[in-house]
Amino acid sequence: MILTVTLNTALDLTYHVPALTPHAAHRVTEVRERPGGKGLNVARVLAALGRETVVTGFAGGPTGALVRELLASPAQQTPAPYDALLPIAGPSRRTIAVVDGTTGDTTQLNEPGPAVTPQEWTAFLDAYGALLRDAEAVALCGSLPPGIHVGAYAELVRRARSADVPVLLDTSGEPLRRGIAARPDLIKPNAEELAQLTGAREPLRATRDARRRGAHAVVTSLGPKGLLALTSDGVWQAKPPAPVRGNPTGAGDSAVAGLLSGLVDGLDWPGRLVRAAALSAATVLTPTAGDFDREAYESLLSRITVTESPTPS
Amino acid sequence: MILTVTLNTALDLTYHVPALTPHAAHRVTEVRERPGGKGLNVARVLAALGRETVVTGFAGGPTGALVRELLASPAQQTPAPYDALLPIAGPSRRTIAVVDGTTGDTTQLNEPGPAVTPQEWTAFLDAYGALLRDAEAVALCGSLPPGIHVGAYAELVRRARSADVPVLLDTSGEPLRRGIAARPDLIKPNAEELAQLTGAREPLRATRDARRRGAHAVVTSLGPKGLLALTSDGVWQAKPPAPVRGNPTGAGDSAVAGLLSGLVDGLDWPGRLVRAAALSAATVLTPTAGDFDREAYESLLSRITVTESPTPS
């Protein structure tokens, strides 16, 4: 099975309003509820691809209970990931995306998440260790909730490597900086996260800098321009045939699902990148993270171009 | 006991953000959760005043469960109202108040509420009829959830009057217009709701117009200027000694609690208005609806001035 870790699970709410006016009262015309947190999105895409998938991390309070309920009943007729989330005392967070019907723009409000106690963290480490025994690969995804030390992902990377389980880290800021130093097999930053980490704006330079910090491979998502991969085997760029218009939320999580499933299937780097880029573009075509347009995905698989760069990695 | 009806109960969330910028992502620095909907606020103030209070209406789904849990455990050491809310299939709504830390202004996002079925409405009418038997007064408060016909409050007013229970109606728009025609004992609009109903902006004129539409008495809240009452016994204005600065959310609900408890205690109109104006001002001093500053309330009781107007009612 493939394991995904979401320490800061969320209930993702999408609110549609005719127009967002600061300091006014708004009647929300449409409400959508989804299980959220990057690792849950990755797991839902993996499960939809038919992969045996297990989610772990934390879920607490009535919001955590609702997240688990939604996770167990996917909207489409796809299998649900296996739920190995640990119950905690603090309530899981909500995130709210307010979509302005006039401009189409989104305003995001993210609750910080529950205060995880040291005892809960210790219990998680035990559960994580046990789950690693059956894992073919593991993805560590998203922000850290309050109370968890900033080196937490570094610790989870080290444990995965000790257990010989390939580990992908997808986070940002200081947890990413610390996590890279523990030498994960793969990180998947976007251009913004990479610039924040390295100070470099040019993607190839920033990607190379990130790899030097300790990641064995770096796959940078370039938005509509596809993916850039720096690995010990070479440098590649994967591009969709044309930029896809839609909602980019969750596109990065689907890329993670593509990379992980490709790794487990023994694909070479170009093969993994085609899958990741196709899933990513097919996710932009759907309104919510953790979903993708299956028909578009299958059609894109033969239309993603991968070019190898002569640049030394 | 005093009965309050909240057909569209809510989980009231308050989010603090450093500054609200449309189309940006925000980290919420503080989250507060309260049981909400006007009737629940009225009931919490009544219970804090030591009145035996029963809440009814609808609560559904995980959000409804959380509302009931919060209702049962008041923040301060005050008694909780008795919970006679009816469980329904649809999930209760959330309301979100986003407080901008730079300007102090609030942006409000209100979910519409659950779709109540005709069967659920019928079950409610039975429960309401049974509760009226023990009620000394009833308050019908707030918006109607989807699926409930716009004449619902008119029906609840008629049933209360048939049962000889004094009934206060506090809503707005078409449900208010229809409800007034059923001749409630009292309505408590604010200047905005009154202008919407009557087309008149001048408070005395608009209040008189509202009374002509069928309400036996009208108490209009004038914000910091206090309350204006038109009754069959006379016309009064109740004023706090000085405008109170703070958060006006819930001030109107506290006025309802003052008016209802005063009615049940057999106070005359000036006595009821003093209590309502004092509770209302003491609520502005607290950050959340359904709470009031008890010390300020007790001190204000002797400092509210009530003047009788010679204007014929």
XYZ file of C-alpha atoms in Angstrom:
626
model
C 0.000 0.000 0.000
C 0.889 3.665 -0.358
C 0.797 5.687 2.851
C 0.025 9.408 3.013
C 0.511 11.479 6.167
C -1.647 14.544 6.893
C -0.792 15.986 10.289
C -3.093 18.992 9.803
C -6.228 17.478 8.244
C -8.959 19.957 7.415
C -12.574 20.317 6.502
C -12.366 22.244 3.229
C -15.382 24.478 2.739
C -16.073 26.303 -0.520
C -18.492 29.240 -0.328
C -19.924 30.883 -3.418
C -20.997 34.518 -2.994
C -22.298 36.838 -5.715
C -19.460 39.305 -4.939
C -17.124 39.603 -1.951
C -17.260 43.061 -0.359
C -15.091 43.567 2.726
C -17.042 44.688 5.804
C -20.414 43.750 4.327
C -22.757 40.841 5.124
C -22.976 38.060 2.512
C -25.533 35.374 1.915
C -23.597 32.284 0.793
C -25.423 30.833 -2.220
C -23.595 27.499 -2.378
C -21.662 25.494 0.220
C -19.407 22.542 -0.577
C -17.694 20.368 2.071
C -14.672 18.160 1.329
C -12.130 16.242 3.373
C -8.970 18.323 3.165
C -5.311 18.591 3.867
C -2.837 17.740 1.105
C -2.238 14.119 2.141
C -5.966 13.380 2.030
C -6.181 14.827 -1.490
C -3.209 12.709 -2.609
C -4.815 9.606 -1.092
C -8.161 10.211 -2.789
C -6.467 10.477 -6.180
C -4.429 7.306 -5.495
C -7.572 5.434 -4.430
C -9.375 6.625 -7.569
C -6.451 5.213 -9.575
C -7.131 1.858 -7.902
C -4.128 1.940 -5.575
C -4.400 0.502 -2.092
C -3.959 3.658 -0.026
C -3.823 4.376 3.695
C -4.125 7.827 5.263
C -2.729 8.648 8.653
C -2.221 11.822 10.678
C -4.589 13.455 13.163
C -8.326 14.118 13.294
C -10.115 15.602 16.301
C -13.418 17.038 17.492
C -16.653 17.360 15.499
C -14.767 18.771 12.496
C -12.398 15.788 12.506
C -15.384 13.430 12.705
C -16.976 15.126 9.697
C -13.704 14.910 7.736
C -13.569 11.153 8.377
C -17.197 10.726 7.399
C -16.647 12.586 4.111
C -13.433 10.651 3.477
C -15.302 7.361 3.825
C -17.917 8.311 1.217
C -16.252 9.670 -1.941
C -18.499 11.751 -4.211
C -17.881 9.648 -7.296
C -18.091 5.884 -7.255
C -14.425 5.451 -6.447
C -12.935 3.459 -3.582
C -12.148 5.402 -0.390
C -8.643 5.379 1.108
C -8.266 3.326 4.285
C -8.616 5.637 7.298
C -5.801 5.207 9.852
C -6.074 8.761 11.241
C -5.380 9.067 14.974
C -8.085 10.671 17.107
C -6.846 13.628 19.169
C -8.433 15.917 21.755
C -8.077 19.190 19.811
C -10.535 19.908 16.995
C -9.344 19.638 13.394
C -9.319 22.885 11.441
C -11.555 24.286 8.737
C -10.378 26.061 5.619
C -12.765 28.326 3.727
C -12.423 29.269 0.067
C -14.752 32.164 -0.745
C -15.385 32.237 -4.488
C -16.441 35.636 -5.868
C -19.086 35.000 -8.537
C -18.312 38.262 -10.298
C -14.543 37.955 -10.681
C -14.140 34.192 -10.166
C -11.330 34.942 -7.699
C -10.948 33.051 -4.432
C -10.281 34.429 -0.948
C -8.875 31.824 1.404
C -9.338 31.682 5.208
C -7.358 28.937 6.973
C -7.827 28.038 10.623
C -4.491 27.188 12.291
C -5.393 23.661 13.434
C -5.459 21.813 16.764
C -2.819 21.949 19.495
C -1.303 18.465 19.326
C 0.129 17.303 22.663
C 3.521 15.592 23.064
C 1.675 12.386 24.082
C -0.371 12.463 20.883
C 2.781 13.008 18.818
C 4.469 10.018 20.503
C 1.413 7.855 19.835
C 1.548 8.960 16.202
C 5.210 7.996 15.848
C 4.370 4.474 17.037
C 1.462 4.158 14.620
C 3.563 5.583 11.765
C 6.320 3.065 12.431
C 3.831 0.199 12.285
C 2.255 1.468 9.044
C 5.680 1.860 7.382
C 6.164 -1.915 7.612
C 3.513 -2.437 4.914
C 4.176 0.720 2.895
C 5.668 0.692 -0.613
C 6.035 4.489 -0.474
C 5.008 7.330 1.836
C 4.053 10.964 1.213
C 4.363 13.568 3.993
C 2.083 16.439 3.096
C 1.075 19.927 4.162
C 1.429 22.238 7.147
C 2.177 21.290 10.738
C -0.534 21.913 13.364
C 0.381 23.986 16.449
C 2.332 22.103 19.102
C 4.281 19.913 16.695
C 7.951 20.826 16.547
C 9.251 22.266 13.310
C 11.639 19.335 12.813
C 8.766 16.828 12.775
C 8.999 16.069 9.058
C 12.755 15.534 9.317
C 12.016 12.888 11.956
C 9.370 11.218 9.753
C 11.748 11.273 6.749
C 14.500 9.594 8.798
C 12.161 6.877 10.034
C 10.935 6.150 6.504
C 14.512 5.927 5.215
C 15.501 3.612 8.077
C 12.566 1.402 7.109
C 13.660 1.493 3.431
C 10.407 3.116 2.335
C 10.759 5.769 -0.403
C 9.570 9.073 1.073
C 8.174 12.166 -0.655
C 7.959 15.441 1.273
C 5.503 18.136 0.178
C 5.435 21.065 2.573
C 6.766 24.618 2.743
C 8.691 27.091 4.883
C 10.773 25.968 7.832
C 9.322 22.407 7.987
C 10.476 21.958 4.356
C 13.915 23.421 5.088
C 14.407 21.079 8.036
C 12.837 18.130 6.241
C 15.141 18.369 3.211
C 18.191 18.090 5.429
C 16.998 14.584 6.427
C 17.434 13.568 2.749
C 13.974 12.602 1.447
C 13.847 10.692 -1.835
C 11.740 13.400 -3.419
C 10.307 16.843 -2.780
C 7.655 18.497 -4.965
C 7.685 22.253 -4.351
C 5.973 24.847 -6.524
C 7.901 27.873 -7.799
C 6.728 30.039 -4.884
C 7.759 27.512 -2.195
C 11.075 27.030 -3.921
C 11.781 30.763 -4.091
C 10.938 31.027 -0.384
C 13.362 28.185 0.364
C 16.269 29.162 -1.839
C 15.856 32.869 -2.546
C 16.204 32.074 -6.274
C 13.387 32.943 -8.685
C 14.671 31.173 -11.808
C 13.137 27.647 -11.650
C 16.105 25.571 -12.834
C 18.507 27.407 -10.557
C 16.138 27.199 -7.589
C 15.454 23.507 -8.237
C 19.162 22.754 -8.389
C 19.718 24.705 -5.165
C 16.931 22.738 -3.434
C 18.457 19.452 -4.517
C 21.832 20.476 -3.122
C 20.198 20.925 0.282
C 19.642 17.189 0.548
C 16.678 15.929 -1.520
C 17.648 13.021 -3.795
C 15.270 14.329 -6.447
C 13.270 17.533 -6.861
C 10.157 17.843 -9.027
C 9.101 21.475 -9.267
C 5.586 22.272 -10.429
C 5.640 25.147 -12.905
C 1.867 25.631 -12.988
C 0.470 25.567 -16.541
C 4.000 24.928 -17.875
C 4.130 21.449 -16.341
C 6.842 19.881 -14.205
C 10.624 20.228 -13.986
C 12.546 17.246 -12.538
C 16.121 17.153 -11.295
C 17.211 13.626 -10.439
C 20.388 11.563 -10.278
C 19.326 10.071 -13.645
C 18.880 13.365 -15.473
C 16.903 16.560 -15.890
C 13.455 16.515 -17.533
C 10.605 18.840 -18.245
C 7.076 17.477 -18.762
C 4.584 19.767 -20.547
C 0.876 19.445 -21.298
C -0.044 20.043 -24.976
C -1.717 23.361 -24.078
C -2.263 25.271 -20.841
C -5.401 24.025 -19.096
C -7.886 26.545 -17.712
C -9.733 25.917 -14.483
C -9.142 25.665 -10.743
C -5.492 24.852 -9.889
C -6.342 23.877 -6.280
C -5.121 20.327 -5.719
C -3.104 20.131 -8.960
C 0.091 19.723 -6.933
C -1.476 16.990 -4.791
C -2.446 15.063 -7.926
C 1.129 15.424 -9.210
C 2.286 13.808 -5.946
C -0.162 10.935 -6.513
C 1.188 10.492 -10.042
C 4.817 10.497 -8.916
C 4.196 8.028 -6.079
C 2.102 5.578 -8.076
C 4.661 5.730 -10.920
C 7.461 4.996 -8.467
C 5.596 2.016 -7.007
C 4.820 0.755 -10.528
C 8.547 0.861 -11.361
C 8.177 3.486 -14.108
C 11.255 5.443 -15.186
C 11.378 9.186 -14.579
C 9.804 10.213 -17.907
C 6.950 7.751 -17.275
C 6.334 9.092 -13.765
C 6.419 12.677 -15.021
C 3.876 11.976 -17.797
C 1.501 10.492 -15.249
C 2.038 13.324 -12.757
C 1.607 16.057 -15.371
C -1.496 14.418 -16.859
C -3.133 13.993 -13.413
C -2.222 17.535 -12.506
C -3.792 19.028 -15.639
C -6.854 16.772 -15.305
C -7.307 18.120 -11.753
C -7.370 21.739 -12.943
C -10.472 20.766 -14.955
C -12.414 19.868 -11.772
C -13.593 22.389 -9.188
C -12.120 20.638 -6.127
C -8.830 19.253 -4.868
C -8.562 15.452 -4.679
C -10.658 14.992 -7.831
C -9.625 14.766 -11.475
C -11.332 14.468 -14.839
C -10.725 10.835 -15.726
C -11.436 11.161 -19.420
C -9.111 14.161 -19.739
C -6.461 12.267 -17.736
C -6.560 9.275 -20.060
C -6.436 11.471 -23.143
C -3.586 13.602 -21.733
C -1.423 10.535 -20.973
C -0.459 10.262 -24.658
C -0.137 14.012 -25.177
C 2.274 15.087 -22.444
C 5.720 15.760 -23.913
C 8.823 15.028 -21.864
C 12.087 16.607 -22.954
C 15.420 15.749 -21.440
C 17.626 18.701 -20.776
C 21.362 18.550 -21.507
C 21.929 20.605 -18.364
C 24.002 18.554 -15.932
C 21.990 17.728 -12.863
C -40.968 29.059 31.288
C -40.103 31.330 28.389
C -39.885 29.663 24.969
C -37.671 30.839 22.130
C -37.929 29.482 18.592
C -34.913 29.355 16.262
C -35.817 27.673 12.995
C -32.406 28.439 11.446
C -29.952 27.704 14.279
C -26.312 28.307 13.440
C -22.783 27.681 14.514
C -21.409 31.216 14.813
C -17.690 31.321 14.019
C -15.577 34.419 14.600
C -12.263 34.562 12.717
C -9.596 37.130 13.517
C -7.232 37.962 10.647
C -4.478 40.597 10.655
C -6.122 42.273 7.626
C -8.733 41.043 5.152
C -7.523 41.274 1.543
C -9.914 39.982 -1.132
C -8.450 37.215 -3.316
C -5.529 36.547 -0.942
C -4.890 33.624 1.432
C -5.267 34.358 5.164
C -4.028 32.559 8.218
C -6.764 32.884 10.855
C -5.083 33.846 14.137
C -8.060 33.267 16.436
C -11.190 31.141 16.090
C -14.229 31.390 18.346
C -17.264 29.063 18.185
C -20.675 29.935 19.648
C -24.191 28.523 19.410
C -26.036 30.958 17.153
C -29.280 32.042 15.662
C -31.194 34.892 17.298
C -33.477 32.703 19.433
C -30.504 30.904 20.967
C -28.913 34.252 21.861
C -32.165 35.439 23.467
C -32.400 32.184 25.424
C -28.828 32.396 26.701
C -29.437 35.914 28.012
C -32.715 34.812 29.634
C -31.008 31.832 31.246
C -28.200 34.097 32.507
C -30.915 36.279 34.084
C -32.121 33.179 35.949
C -35.251 32.616 33.864
C -36.396 29.089 33.095
C -35.907 29.048 29.326
C -36.573 26.479 26.629
C -35.198 26.634 23.076
C -36.840 24.907 20.175
C -36.412 24.919 16.405
C -34.194 22.692 14.292
C -30.668 21.316 14.566
C -29.135 18.853 12.098
C -25.904 17.165 11.080
C -22.488 17.538 12.712
C -22.862 21.328 12.847
C -26.199 20.988 14.635
C -24.621 18.535 17.086
C -21.829 21.003 17.827
C -24.350 23.823 18.348
C -26.211 21.705 20.916
C -22.978 20.777 22.663
C -21.937 24.431 22.928
C -25.432 25.436 24.051
C -25.265 22.908 26.897
C -21.985 24.302 28.238
C -22.154 28.105 28.562
C -18.788 29.883 28.743
C -19.517 31.688 32.001
C -20.944 29.893 35.000
C -24.525 30.590 34.004
C -27.318 28.063 33.611
C -27.916 26.704 30.098
C -31.327 26.964 28.426
C -33.251 23.684 28.156
C -32.646 22.179 24.709
C -35.866 21.126 22.944
C -34.450 21.496 19.419
C -35.757 18.964 16.905
C -33.178 16.852 15.058
C -33.486 17.062 11.267
C -31.704 15.368 8.373
C -30.209 18.520 6.815
C -27.113 20.037 8.419
C -27.458 23.273 10.397
C -25.680 26.271 8.920
C -22.512 28.112 9.886
C -22.077 31.859 9.982
C -18.603 33.364 9.822
C -17.666 36.813 11.077
C -14.217 37.766 9.787
C -12.773 40.498 12.013
C -10.092 42.634 10.361
C -7.432 43.354 12.981
C -6.322 46.537 11.230
C -9.673 48.288 10.819
C -11.726 46.360 13.406
C -14.444 45.935 10.758
C -16.339 42.682 10.319
C -17.145 40.825 7.093
C -20.018 38.389 7.494
C -20.545 35.127 5.545
C -23.834 33.346 6.237
C -24.650 29.855 4.981
C -28.304 29.547 3.931
C -29.249 26.683 6.284
C -30.705 23.191 5.858
C -33.579 22.192 3.571
C -36.342 21.395 6.075
C -38.837 18.838 4.775
C -42.642 19.167 5.084
C -42.600 16.159 7.464
C -40.050 17.878 9.708
C -42.127 21.064 9.713
C -45.237 19.106 10.713
C -43.322 17.401 13.514
C -42.173 20.817 14.666
C -45.710 22.203 14.764
C -46.732 19.339 17.073
C -43.752 19.909 19.369
C -44.352 23.674 19.367
C -48.003 23.167 20.325
C -46.972 20.979 23.269
C -44.336 23.460 24.458
C -46.798 26.378 24.288
C -48.874 24.717 27.025
C -46.159 25.520 29.596
C -44.950 28.808 28.095
C -45.492 32.194 29.728
C -44.243 33.915 26.568
C -42.670 32.947 23.267
C -40.145 34.653 20.971
C -39.949 33.730 17.269
C -36.532 34.770 16.032
C -34.406 35.066 12.927
C -34.432 33.881 9.340
C -36.279 30.907 7.850
C -34.227 27.981 6.522
C -34.849 26.843 2.931
C -37.951 24.701 2.446
C -40.044 26.449 5.083
C -42.856 28.502 3.580
C -42.656 32.250 3.985
C -45.879 32.337 6.006
C -44.407 30.038 8.688
C -44.091 32.759 11.331
C -47.681 33.875 10.716
C -48.739 30.304 11.490
C -46.632 30.203 14.680
C -48.019 33.595 15.783
C -51.608 32.390 15.307
C -50.972 29.216 17.297
C -49.420 31.180 20.163
C -52.356 33.580 20.224
C -54.846 30.695 20.193
C -52.974 29.259 23.177
C -53.086 32.677 24.944
C -49.294 32.902 25.044
C -47.867 36.401 24.416
C -45.765 36.224 21.258
C -42.844 38.385 20.117
C -41.708 38.226 16.483
C -38.155 39.275 15.549
C -37.413 38.654 11.894
C -37.120 40.653 8.680
C -38.227 40.838 5.058
C -41.195 38.885 3.786
C -41.450 36.555 6.841
C -41.848 39.717 8.986
C -44.412 41.234 6.625
C -46.500 38.047 6.690
C -45.963 37.498 10.397
C -47.203 40.965 11.388
C -50.495 40.349 9.633
C -51.158 37.510 12.109
C -51.131 40.152 14.892
C -48.216 39.290 17.199
C -48.173 40.989 20.601
C -44.837 42.582 19.866
C -42.253 43.042 17.111
C -38.750 44.413 17.676
C -37.308 45.602 14.355
C -34.243 47.780 13.937
C -34.374 50.932 11.823
C -33.097 49.094 8.742
C -35.644 46.261 8.956
C -38.398 48.802 9.547
C -37.401 50.893 6.527
C -37.381 47.721 4.423
C -40.882 46.855 5.664
C -42.543 50.257 5.464
C -40.454 52.283 3.035
C -40.262 55.021 5.683
C -36.873 56.150 7.033
C -38.050 58.386 9.904
C -38.205 56.020 12.939
C -41.422 57.279 14.551
C -43.262 57.308 11.262
C -41.949 53.863 10.277
C -42.751 52.439 13.726
C -46.314 53.757 13.541
C -46.696 52.323 10.047
C -45.448 48.893 11.253
C -47.942 48.932 14.117
C -50.805 49.686 11.746
C -49.939 46.514 9.850
C -51.082 44.412 12.776
C -48.536 44.250 15.630
C -50.089 45.164 18.992
C -46.876 46.871 20.013
C -43.659 47.803 18.202
C -40.303 48.368 19.909
C -37.794 49.745 17.434
C -34.121 49.551 18.290
C -32.385 52.816 17.400
C -28.845 51.513 17.950
C -26.857 53.727 20.346
C -29.925 55.973 20.774
C -31.849 53.256 22.608
C -35.384 52.007 22.003
C -38.618 53.555 20.725
C -41.867 51.870 21.794
C -45.341 52.340 20.334
C -47.961 50.520 22.380
C -51.642 50.779 23.181
C -50.601 52.353 26.505
C -48.412 55.097 25.026
C -45.247 56.038 23.208
C -41.880 55.890 24.978
C -38.232 56.312 24.235
C -35.580 54.635 26.424
C -32.021 56.021 26.229
C -28.730 54.933 27.763
C -26.845 57.735 29.583
C -24.179 57.792 26.849
C -23.586 55.853 23.641
C -21.749 52.602 24.386
C -18.805 51.610 22.200
C -18.179 48.006 21.269
C -19.659 45.160 19.227
C -23.395 45.669 18.530
C -23.868 42.011 17.453
C -26.569 40.487 19.662
C -27.699 43.804 21.178
C -31.133 43.351 19.590
C -31.398 39.774 20.903
C -30.649 41.005 24.418
C -33.345 43.665 24.034
C -35.787 40.845 23.185
C -34.718 38.996 26.349
C -35.304 42.178 28.394
C -38.730 42.790 26.900
C -39.865 39.175 27.369
C -38.606 38.792 30.928
C -40.160 42.170 31.809
C -43.485 41.072 30.368
C -43.422 37.814 32.323
C -42.499 39.723 35.513
C -45.526 41.979 35.010
C -43.485 45.176 34.588
C -45.120 48.180 32.922
C -43.773 49.411 29.585
C -41.226 51.862 31.048
C -39.901 49.081 33.299
C -39.572 46.640 30.415
C -37.853 49.252 28.263
C -35.305 50.096 30.978
C -34.415 46.422 31.270
C -34.233 45.924 27.502
C -32.116 49.054 26.905
C -29.752 48.199 29.777
C -29.268 44.599 28.555
C -28.781 45.821 25.020
C -26.074 48.334 25.989
C -24.391 45.783 28.294
C -24.224 43.379 25.322
C -22.376 45.915 23.163
C -19.611 45.787 25.803
C -18.996 42.047 25.155
C -17.482 40.617 21.982
C -20.195 38.019 21.275
C -23.968 37.789 20.909
C -25.853 36.072 23.724
C -23.496 37.488 26.381
C -23.694 40.699 28.375
C -21.545 42.529 30.897
C -23.426 41.858 34.132
C -21.831 44.632 36.148
C -22.535 47.194 33.407
C -26.104 45.884 33.155
C -26.760 46.335 36.844
C -25.252 49.802 36.833
C -27.168 50.828 33.686
C -30.540 49.770 35.156
C -30.673 52.957 37.239
C -29.255 55.177 34.508
C -31.523 54.496 31.518
C -33.955 57.392 31.029
C -37.448 56.732 29.696
C -39.409 59.666 28.311
C -43.055 59.435 27.348
C -43.890 61.155 24.118
C -47.082 63.223 23.817
C -47.438 61.854 20.262
C -50.653 59.839 20.095
C -49.884 56.215 19.469
